[in-house]
Structures are given as C-alpha cells and as structure tokens.
Amino acid sequence: MSLSFQRWIDSPSVAVAPSLLAADFSRLGEEIKSVEEAGADFLHLDVMDGNFVPNITFGPMIVAAIAKLARRPLITHLMISDPGKYIENFIRAGSSLISFHFEACRSHHAEVLEGLSSRGCYSGLALNPDTPLRAVEHLLDRIDLLLLMTVFPGFGGQEFIPDVLPKIQEASRLRKSKNYRYVIEVDGGVNLDTAPAVREAGAQILVAGSAVFGSKDYAAVIASLRG
Ligand code: DX5
Ligand code: ZN
C-alpha cells in the first residue's frame, strides 16, 4: 500500500466514524445517507461472531449491502475469532480498511496484516482496554490504523473507560517519535463528555455509535465530537 490511510482524513481536526451498530437497521439506507450528510468521515462497521465476543451482529453480506449505499470509506471492525480466515470475504464486500483484534489470534498477526495489504486493503489492529501497547510493539511499523478500545468489545452503549487515555497518549507519542504511519482510532463510549479527553490524548478518528444515532441532530453531534 503506497498511500497512507491518513489521506482519507482531510479535516485539520479529528475525523468522526459513526458506528452503524446503533443505527435503525430497518431504515439502514436512510441512516447512512443521514450520517454522511451530517458530516461523517467514515462508517464504522462492527462485526461480532458470538465467540470472540458474546454478541452476534452481521457478516460480509450486510457489509456488501452497506458498501452499495455508502459514499464514505468503510472501516470494518472485526470482533471475531480466527480473523485471517474471513478477511478475503470482508475485502470483497467492500471494506476500505479491516481491523482485527490482537487478542483474537494467537500468533500469525503479521501474516494476517500482510494478507490485507497484499490484497490492497488497509490494515488495522484493535486492542482491548487491558492489552498494553508493548504487546504489539513489533507490529506497529506495519499497520495503517491502531484501534484502541475504550470499552470491552461486544456491545454498544457502554461506559467509557478513562484508564485507556494514557495508552492513547503513548500511541500518539510513539507514532511521532518513530514516524509510524498508523492512524489512531478510539472506540467505545465516546460522546460529547468524553470526546475532549480522547482528542486531547491524540486520537485521530473518533468512533461513536449511541452518541450519534441516539441524538436528534446528527450534524450537531458530529461537529461537536470533531471539536
Ligand atoms: C463495541 C463496538 C463499538 C460500539 C460503539 O464492541 O466495537 O464500535 O458499537 O458504540 P458506542 O459509541 O455506543 O459505545
Ligand atoms: Zn467498533
């Protein structure tokens, strides 16, 4: 991959990626159009398998349907066991970037990352709130996005875990000092109250599900999240 994922972020402030998990799926087309018109930079798609996390959402078929409707890049967040087995399907479905959990595969992380880049898909690595940055130090030079979870994955609408803030700061410091290309995305419990600290810590993409879709004015929330 020659161009960095950063090129998708054209605003000088942070980018906002609404998580469709909190959207009204009976009106998915309208919801996508509304958040895009309200200023969403990306769409964040939460794929859960009922194994890596105790919840099931949707698979590549729905991602493909979303890709048909969407005009913004799709960031697919895989919360599934054995992600390497399924990346091909999610790439074909139209994901611009696929992130998988470090905790979801035992070793072969580098192989999965390589599988993504060699197929022309941007690659992201997601970390649970209690996984330290040092666990993935050896992979940081080859990822396009680092997804730091501020809730334990599995459900939308959970409370933000502030203990993750130092990890976001550290990831941001490392990115600058080592000149890594990854973009920092923060996901879980991000709302108008918690967003300022997340931005301050160095996040570049804020994911928000319930804060956006639970509001009456998507544009106002997205603008405030951006800061
Ligand atoms: C949690 C998901 C998040 C979640 C965000 O497992 O990865 O993307 O849907 O939802 P809120 O913003 O409501 O915490
Ligand atoms: Zn997510």
XYZ file of C-alpha atoms and ligand atoms in Angstrom:
242
model
C 0.000 0.000 0.000
C 1.717 3.173 -1.095
C -0.630 5.888 0.170
C -1.181 6.206 3.889
C -4.688 5.847 5.341
C -4.152 9.354 6.694
C -5.060 10.685 3.257
C -8.715 9.906 3.985
C -8.655 12.393 6.842
C -8.912 15.775 5.232
C -10.069 17.859 8.160
C -7.447 19.524 10.326
C -9.348 18.354 13.399
C -10.223 14.758 14.147
C -12.404 12.591 11.929
C -15.664 11.011 13.069
C -16.753 7.467 12.244
C -20.328 6.732 13.331
C -20.805 3.089 14.312
C -23.814 1.730 12.437
C -24.425 -0.693 15.297
C -26.586 1.981 16.906
C -28.447 2.857 13.688
C -32.012 1.816 12.907
C -31.390 -1.222 10.697
C -34.950 -1.176 9.397
C -34.025 2.118 7.695
C -30.335 1.476 7.068
C -30.181 3.274 3.720
C -31.711 6.440 5.171
C -29.491 6.258 8.255
C -26.332 6.005 6.143
C -27.428 8.943 3.992
C -28.246 10.998 7.094
C -24.902 10.489 8.850
C -22.999 11.098 5.649
C -24.879 14.343 5.034
C -24.300 15.215 8.689
C -20.535 15.088 8.111
C -19.401 11.529 8.894
C -15.888 10.937 7.541
C -16.073 7.132 7.699
C -18.600 4.449 8.549
C -17.550 2.056 11.318
C -18.926 -1.479 10.942
C -18.955 -3.744 13.985
C -18.760 -7.423 13.089
C -19.300 -9.775 16.061
C -19.314 -13.555 15.967
C -20.748 -14.714 19.306
C -17.412 -16.390 20.034
C -14.669 -13.781 20.408
C -17.371 -11.549 21.910
C -20.688 -12.560 23.495
C -22.835 -10.956 20.786
C -23.637 -11.514 17.105
C -24.159 -8.719 14.596
C -23.652 -9.167 10.851
C -21.272 -10.597 8.291
C -19.925 -9.865 4.816
C -23.353 -9.941 3.161
C -24.534 -6.909 5.107
C -21.153 -5.193 4.664
C -21.603 -5.606 0.892
C -25.093 -4.099 1.105
C -23.728 -1.167 3.128
C -20.923 -0.691 0.604
C -23.520 -0.270 -2.132
C -25.227 2.505 -0.205
C -22.200 4.238 1.326
C -20.211 7.127 -0.101
C -17.644 7.161 2.679
C -14.843 4.625 3.277
C -15.846 1.637 5.382
C -13.782 0.768 8.439
C -14.669 -2.797 9.331
C -14.020 -3.715 12.953
C -13.804 -7.488 13.186
C -14.566 -8.830 16.647
C -14.281 -12.435 15.537
C -12.089 -15.428 16.287
C -9.649 -16.533 13.621
C -9.972 -13.324 11.557
C -7.473 -14.462 8.922
C -9.998 -16.995 7.703
C -12.534 -14.333 6.773
C -10.586 -11.286 5.588
C -10.993 -12.213 1.939
C -14.811 -12.109 2.304
C -14.762 -8.756 4.048
C -12.405 -7.263 1.484
C -14.632 -8.484 -1.338
C -17.618 -6.990 0.463
C -16.067 -3.539 0.049
C -14.191 -2.699 3.267
C -11.604 0.060 2.802
C -9.839 -0.937 5.988
C -10.184 -4.027 8.122
C -9.111 -4.100 11.731
C -8.952 -7.307 13.724
C -8.255 -7.930 17.383
C -4.766 -8.727 18.559
C -6.404 -10.935 21.207
C -8.350 -12.895 18.567
C -5.392 -14.728 17.089
C -2.541 -16.406 18.903
C 0.395 -15.709 16.643
C 0.297 -15.110 12.874
C -0.721 -11.428 13.262
C 1.920 -10.362 10.769
C 0.545 -12.874 8.293
C -2.998 -11.502 8.560
C -1.707 -7.934 8.201
C 0.251 -8.962 5.141
C -2.845 -10.730 3.764
C -4.713 -7.444 3.961
C -2.068 -5.196 2.411
C -1.260 -7.646 -0.355
C -4.945 -7.574 -1.340
C -4.957 -3.766 -1.419
C -6.880 -3.332 1.834
C -5.693 -1.054 4.618
C -4.910 -2.916 7.821
C -5.822 -2.162 11.406
C -5.029 -3.788 14.716
C -7.528 -3.478 17.577
C -6.613 -3.681 21.259
C -8.887 -4.404 24.189
C -8.718 -1.886 27.053
C -6.424 -4.150 29.093
C -3.975 -5.085 26.330
C -0.822 -2.988 26.678
C 0.829 -1.301 23.731
C 4.039 -3.221 24.352
C 2.245 -6.444 23.342
C 2.022 -5.159 19.763
C 5.223 -3.126 19.579
C 6.665 -5.441 16.919
C 3.656 -4.846 14.652
C 3.356 -1.075 14.894
C 5.545 -0.367 11.879
C 3.261 -2.286 9.531
C -0.260 -1.190 10.377
C -2.346 1.588 8.840
C -4.580 2.011 11.864
C -4.397 1.301 15.579
C -7.837 0.844 17.117
C -7.797 1.448 20.848
C -10.918 0.206 22.583
C -12.239 2.257 25.478
C -14.839 -0.396 26.356
C -14.611 -4.183 26.255
C -15.917 -5.135 22.810
C -19.310 -6.753 22.422
C -21.950 -4.107 22.911
C -22.735 -0.518 22.042
C -23.802 1.969 24.684
C -21.226 1.034 27.335
C -19.408 3.428 29.597
C -16.065 4.878 28.514
C -13.037 3.518 30.424
C -10.784 6.525 31.187
C -7.852 4.287 32.201
C -7.156 3.828 28.463
C -6.274 7.518 27.994
C -2.550 7.087 28.841
C -2.348 4.321 26.209
C -3.769 6.703 23.587
C -1.170 9.309 24.606
C 1.595 6.753 24.425
C 0.450 5.544 20.977
C 0.417 9.121 19.769
C 3.907 9.824 21.181
C 5.300 6.653 19.631
C 3.714 7.429 16.277
C 5.509 10.767 16.175
C 8.847 9.670 17.602
C 9.176 6.573 15.416
C 7.442 8.090 12.418
C 4.884 5.288 12.203
C 2.131 5.685 9.628
C -0.772 4.378 11.694
C -3.810 6.487 12.401
C -5.237 6.228 15.936
C -8.915 5.334 16.155
C -10.703 5.253 19.520
C -13.888 3.252 20.004
C -16.328 2.784 22.870
C -18.326 5.184 24.995
C -17.183 8.207 23.026
C -19.709 11.006 23.474
C -19.814 14.760 23.948
C -18.486 14.442 27.514
C -15.635 12.026 26.825
C -14.557 13.226 23.346
C -12.447 16.215 24.506
C -10.107 13.976 26.543
C -9.881 11.471 23.668
C -8.944 14.211 21.199
C -6.515 15.715 23.684
C -4.815 12.326 24.108
C -4.107 12.205 20.367
C -6.904 10.203 18.738
C -7.422 10.964 15.052
C -10.647 9.052 14.401
C -13.433 9.007 16.971
C -15.986 6.210 16.699
C -19.416 6.989 18.111
C -22.498 4.817 17.994
C -25.109 5.765 20.540
C -23.896 9.366 20.852
C -24.699 9.960 17.161
C -27.657 7.685 16.446
C -29.250 8.299 19.838
C -29.403 12.028 19.156
C -31.940 14.062 17.180
C -29.329 16.163 15.414
C -26.589 14.015 13.871
C -24.793 17.008 12.334
C -24.559 18.891 15.641
C -23.189 15.835 17.472
C -20.664 15.017 14.747
C -19.446 18.628 14.707
C -19.034 18.672 18.500
C -17.259 15.328 18.534
C -14.826 16.706 15.980
C -14.087 19.594 18.320
C -18.182 -2.165 20.763
C -18.101 -1.647 19.334
C -18.234 -0.168 19.240
C -19.571 0.335 19.694
C -19.570 1.808 19.846
O -17.947 -3.514 20.786
O -16.862 -2.000 18.771
O -17.936 0.276 17.936
O -20.593 -0.018 18.808
O -20.787 2.172 20.398
P -20.897 3.334 21.486
O -20.393 4.582 20.804
O -22.354 3.379 21.767
O -20.050 2.946 22.654
Zn -16.253 -0.918 16.898
